[in-house]
C-alpha cells in the first residue's frame, strides 16, 4: 500500500484500517480474532522516481509471489485503477503517481502499462535501497530526513532521565 500523508499520522491511519477491516471481515465470516500479524512496515519515500518504482514493485508483488500469471486478471490489486479508465476502487488515488507519465490521463495510463510490462521480471529487490531501515530516496533526501528526524530523536533521547543502577 502506498499512502501519501501531509501529517505524521500514518500509525493512526493504519490502526483504523486494521481495526475497521478486522471488524468487517470477522462479522462477514462469523469469526473473531486478529487478521494481521505484527506491525506494518513503513518507509519514507523521497523523489517522484522512487514513488514510480515503489508503485511498480507493489503492483508486481502477486506476479513475483507466483499467485497469478497475468496482472490484469488479479482483482485484488489497484493496478486496474492505474491502467483502466473505469474506476474500480473509489478510495484509490492513482493520479499522484500517474500525473508525471503523460500529457493526459490516457497517455499516462498507456505509459504506466508499458513501463510495468518492461520492468516485470527484471526488477531488483527494490527494498534493498531502503536506508536506515525506513528511508527510500536519493542521498540529499536521505540526509535531510536523517538531520530533521533521526538525529533530533537521538538528541532528545539523550535528554531523557537514565535508569539508576
PDB file of N, CA and C in Angstrom, residues 91-138:
ATOM      1  N   UNK A  91     -11.506   4.498  -3.352  1.00  0.00           N
ATOM      2  CA  UNK A  91     -10.533   5.052  -2.421  1.00  0.00           C
ATOM      3  C   UNK A  91      -9.115   5.141  -2.991  1.00  0.00           C
ATOM      4  N   UNK A  92      -8.889   4.637  -4.189  1.00  0.00           N
ATOM      5  CA  UNK A  92      -7.548   4.680  -4.790  1.00  0.00           C
ATOM      6  C   UNK A  92      -7.367   5.984  -5.558  1.00  0.00           C
ATOM      7  N   UNK A  93      -6.284   6.693  -5.247  1.00  0.00           N
ATOM      8  CA  UNK A  93      -5.938   7.918  -5.966  1.00  0.00           C
ATOM      9  C   UNK A  93      -4.676   7.636  -6.780  1.00  0.00           C
ATOM     10  N   UNK A  94      -4.863   7.244  -8.015  1.00  0.00           N
ATOM     11  CA  UNK A  94      -3.723   6.893  -8.866  1.00  0.00           C
ATOM     12  C   UNK A  94      -3.081   8.119  -9.510  1.00  0.00           C
ATOM     13  N   UNK A  95      -3.780   9.241  -9.478  1.00  0.00           N
ATOM     14  CA  UNK A  95      -3.283  10.445 -10.155  1.00  0.00           C
ATOM     15  C   UNK A  95      -1.946  10.926  -9.600  1.00  0.00           C
ATOM     16  N   UNK A  96      -1.732  10.770  -8.303  1.00  0.00           N
ATOM     17  CA  UNK A  96      -0.480  11.229  -7.696  1.00  0.00           C
ATOM     18  C   UNK A  96       0.731  10.584  -8.365  1.00  0.00           C
ATOM     19  N   UNK A  97       0.597   9.340  -8.772  1.00  0.00           N
ATOM     20  CA  UNK A  97       1.688   8.640  -9.457  1.00  0.00           C
ATOM     21  C   UNK A  97       1.604   8.865 -10.963  1.00  0.00           C
ATOM     22  N   UNK A  98       0.396   8.783 -11.522  1.00  0.00           N
ATOM     23  CA  UNK A  98       0.224   8.841 -12.981  1.00  0.00           C
ATOM     24  C   UNK A  98       0.499  10.202 -13.612  1.00  0.00           C
ATOM     25  N   UNK A  99       0.312  11.279 -12.864  1.00  0.00           N
ATOM     26  CA  UNK A  99       0.428  12.630 -13.437  1.00  0.00           C
ATOM     27  C   UNK A  99       1.729  12.885 -14.187  1.00  0.00           C
ATOM     28  N   UNK A 100       2.787  12.241 -13.789  1.00  0.00           N
ATOM     29  CA  UNK A 100       4.079  12.508 -14.432  1.00  0.00           C
ATOM     30  C   UNK A 100       4.390  11.561 -15.593  1.00  0.00           C
ATOM     31  N   UNK A 101       3.453  10.706 -15.966  1.00  0.00           N
ATOM     32  CA  UNK A 101       3.710   9.732 -17.021  1.00  0.00           C
ATOM     33  C   UNK A 101       3.285  10.165 -18.417  1.00  0.00           C
ATOM     34  N   UNK A 102       2.448  11.172 -18.535  1.00  0.00           N
ATOM     35  CA  UNK A 102       1.995  11.564 -19.870  1.00  0.00           C
ATOM     36  C   UNK A 102       1.323  12.920 -19.866  1.00  0.00           C
ATOM     37  N   UNK A 103       0.971  13.379 -21.062  1.00  0.00           N
ATOM     38  CA  UNK A 103       0.343  14.699 -21.205  1.00  0.00           C
ATOM     39  C   UNK A 103      -1.095  14.700 -20.695  1.00  0.00           C
ATOM     40  N   UNK A 104      -1.756  13.562 -20.789  1.00  0.00           N
ATOM     41  CA  UNK A 104      -3.142  13.462 -20.334  1.00  0.00           C
ATOM     42  C   UNK A 104      -3.340  12.090 -19.685  1.00  0.00           C
ATOM     43  N   UNK A 105      -4.545  11.867 -19.142  1.00  0.00           N
ATOM     44  CA  UNK A 105      -4.804  10.609 -18.422  1.00  0.00           C
ATOM     45  C   UNK A 105      -4.629   9.381 -19.304  1.00  0.00           C
ATOM     46  N   UNK A 106      -5.096   9.467 -20.531  1.00  0.00           N
ATOM     47  CA  UNK A 106      -4.999   8.320 -21.439  1.00  0.00           C
ATOM     48  C   UNK A 106      -3.538   7.959 -21.712  1.00  0.00           C
ATOM     49  N   UNK A 107      -2.718   8.976 -22.022  1.00  0.00           N
ATOM     50  CA  UNK A 107      -1.286   8.737 -22.258  1.00  0.00           C
ATOM     51  C   UNK A 107      -0.597   8.191 -21.006  1.00  0.00           C
ATOM     52  N   UNK A 108      -0.959   8.750 -19.847  1.00  0.00           N
ATOM     53  CA  UNK A 108      -0.352   8.309 -18.587  1.00  0.00           C
ATOM     54  C   UNK A 108      -0.636   6.843 -18.319  1.00  0.00           C
ATOM     55  N   UNK A 109      -1.888   6.450 -18.511  1.00  0.00           N
ATOM     56  CA  UNK A 109      -2.272   5.049 -18.277  1.00  0.00           C
ATOM     57  C   UNK A 109      -1.539   4.112 -19.235  1.00  0.00           C
ATOM     58  N   UNK A 110      -1.439   4.529 -20.492  1.00  0.00           N
ATOM     59  CA  UNK A 110      -0.753   3.732 -21.514  1.00  0.00           C
ATOM     60  C   UNK A 110       0.733   3.567 -21.159  1.00  0.00           C
ATOM     61  N   UNK A 111       1.357   4.669 -20.780  1.00  0.00           N
ATOM     62  CA  UNK A 111       2.781   4.661 -20.422  1.00  0.00           C
ATOM     63  C   UNK A 111       3.030   3.801 -19.174  1.00  0.00           C
ATOM     64  N   UNK A 112       2.149   3.919 -18.193  1.00  0.00           N
ATOM     65  CA  UNK A 112       2.287   3.119 -16.969  1.00  0.00           C
ATOM     66  C   UNK A 112       2.219   1.629 -17.310  1.00  0.00           C
ATOM     67  N   UNK A 113       1.236   1.258 -18.124  1.00  0.00           N
ATOM     68  CA  UNK A 113       1.061  -0.134 -18.549  1.00  0.00           C
ATOM     69  C   UNK A 113       2.313  -0.633 -19.270  1.00  0.00           C
ATOM     70  N   UNK A 114       2.847   0.208 -20.165  1.00  0.00           N
ATOM     71  CA  UNK A 114       4.042  -0.152 -20.938  1.00  0.00           C
ATOM     72  C   UNK A 114       5.253  -0.346 -20.015  1.00  0.00           C
ATOM     73  N   UNK A 115       5.460   0.599 -19.106  1.00  0.00           N
ATOM     74  CA  UNK A 115       6.622   0.533 -18.220  1.00  0.00           C
ATOM     75  C   UNK A 115       6.543  -0.640 -17.250  1.00  0.00           C
ATOM     76  N   UNK A 116       5.360  -0.918 -16.749  1.00  0.00           N
ATOM     77  CA  UNK A 116       5.245  -2.040 -15.802  1.00  0.00           C
ATOM     78  C   UNK A 116       5.520  -3.365 -16.513  1.00  0.00           C
ATOM     79  N   UNK A 117       5.145  -3.451 -17.794  1.00  0.00           N
ATOM     80  CA  UNK A 117       5.472  -4.650 -18.579  1.00  0.00           C
ATOM     81  C   UNK A 117       6.983  -4.768 -18.765  1.00  0.00           C
ATOM     82  N   UNK A 118       7.635  -3.631 -19.007  1.00  0.00           N
ATOM     83  CA  UNK A 118       9.086  -3.629 -19.226  1.00  0.00           C
ATOM     84  C   UNK A 118       9.858  -4.056 -17.983  1.00  0.00           C
ATOM     85  N   UNK A 119       9.424  -3.622 -16.801  1.00  0.00           N
ATOM     86  CA  UNK A 119      10.177  -3.957 -15.580  1.00  0.00           C
ATOM     87  C   UNK A 119       9.783  -5.304 -14.994  1.00  0.00           C
ATOM     88  N   UNK A 120       8.645  -5.847 -15.399  1.00  0.00           N
ATOM     89  CA  UNK A 120       8.172  -7.126 -14.865  1.00  0.00           C
ATOM     90  C   UNK A 120       9.201  -8.233 -15.096  1.00  0.00           C
ATOM     91  N   UNK A 121       9.591  -8.883 -14.010  1.00  0.00           N
ATOM     92  CA  UNK A 121      10.569  -9.964 -14.090  1.00  0.00           C
ATOM     93  C   UNK A 121      12.001  -9.480 -14.068  1.00  0.00           C
ATOM     94  N   UNK A 122      12.212  -8.190 -14.266  1.00  0.00           N
ATOM     95  CA  UNK A 122      13.578  -7.646 -14.293  1.00  0.00           C
ATOM     96  C   UNK A 122      13.864  -6.773 -13.073  1.00  0.00           C
ATOM     97  N   UNK A 123      12.816  -6.517 -12.288  1.00  0.00           N
ATOM     98  CA  UNK A 123      13.021  -5.596 -11.177  1.00  0.00           C
ATOM     99  C   UNK A 123      13.920  -6.220 -10.123  1.00  0.00           C
ATOM    100  N   UNK A 124      14.760  -5.390  -9.553  1.00  0.00           N
ATOM    101  CA  UNK A 124      15.643  -5.857  -8.487  1.00  0.00           C
ATOM    102  C   UNK A 124      14.863  -5.788  -7.178  1.00  0.00           C
ATOM    103  N   UNK A 125      15.473  -6.240  -6.110  1.00  0.00           N
ATOM    104  CA  UNK A 125      14.820  -6.112  -4.812  1.00  0.00           C
ATOM    105  C   UNK A 125      14.822  -4.633  -4.457  1.00  0.00           C
ATOM    106  N   UNK A 126      13.711  -4.008  -4.761  1.00  0.00           N
ATOM    107  CA  UNK A 126      13.582  -2.563  -4.611  1.00  0.00           C
ATOM    108  C   UNK A 126      13.844  -2.110  -3.176  1.00  0.00           C
ATOM    109  N   UNK A 127      13.434  -2.919  -2.228  1.00  0.00           N
ATOM    110  CA  UNK A 127      13.575  -2.525  -0.830  1.00  0.00           C
ATOM    111  C   UNK A 127      15.020  -2.616  -0.337  1.00  0.00           C
ATOM    112  N   UNK A 128      15.916  -3.163  -1.146  1.00  0.00           N
ATOM    113  CA  UNK A 128      17.333  -3.205  -0.775  1.00  0.00           C
ATOM    114  C   UNK A 128      17.922  -1.794  -0.739  1.00  0.00           C
ATOM    115  N   UNK A 129      17.276  -0.849  -1.431  1.00  0.00           N
ATOM    116  CA  UNK A 129      17.746   0.536  -1.450  1.00  0.00           C
ATOM    117  C   UNK A 129      17.262   1.348  -0.251  1.00  0.00           C
ATOM    118  N   UNK A 130      16.454   0.743   0.613  1.00  0.00           N
ATOM    119  CA  UNK A 130      15.956   1.445   1.797  1.00  0.00           C
ATOM    120  C   UNK A 130      17.118   1.626   2.763  1.00  0.00           C
ATOM    121  N   UNK A 131      17.306   2.863   3.214  1.00  0.00           N
ATOM    122  CA  UNK A 131      18.414   3.144   4.125  1.00  0.00           C
ATOM    123  C   UNK A 131      17.896   3.434   5.528  1.00  0.00           C
ATOM    124  N   UNK A 132      18.681   3.101   6.510  1.00  0.00           N
ATOM    125  CA  UNK A 132      18.315   3.235   7.925  1.00  0.00           C
ATOM    126  C   UNK A 132      17.031   2.468   8.232  1.00  0.00           C
ATOM    127  N   UNK A 133      16.701   1.503   7.389  1.00  0.00           N
ATOM    128  CA  UNK A 133      15.517   0.687   7.608  1.00  0.00           C
ATOM    129  C   UNK A 133      14.200   1.377   7.342  1.00  0.00           C
ATOM    130  N   UNK A 134      14.256   2.655   6.872  1.00  0.00           N
ATOM    131  CA  UNK A 134      12.986   3.366   6.717  1.00  0.00           C
ATOM    132  C   UNK A 134      12.985   4.504   5.706  1.00  0.00           C
ATOM    133  N   UNK A 135      14.077   4.762   5.000  1.00  0.00           N
ATOM    134  CA  UNK A 135      14.128   5.900   4.076  1.00  0.00           C
ATOM    135  C   UNK A 135      14.487   5.416   2.679  1.00  0.00           C
ATOM    136  N   UNK A 136      13.690   5.827   1.698  1.00  0.00           N
ATOM    137  CA  UNK A 136      13.936   5.466   0.309  1.00  0.00           C
ATOM    138  C   UNK A 136      14.004   6.744  -0.508  1.00  0.00           C
ATOM    139  N   UNK A 137      15.177   7.043  -1.035  1.00  0.00           N
ATOM    140  CA  UNK A 137      15.347   8.255  -1.819  1.00  0.00           C
ATOM    141  C   UNK A 137      16.811   8.488  -2.130  1.00  0.00           C
ATOM    142  N   UNK A 138      17.065   9.610  -2.789  1.00  0.00           N
ATOM    143  CA  UNK A 138      18.429   9.978  -3.132  1.00  0.00           C
ATOM    144  C   UNK A 138      19.215  10.420  -1.909  1.00  0.00           C
TER     145      UNK A 138
END
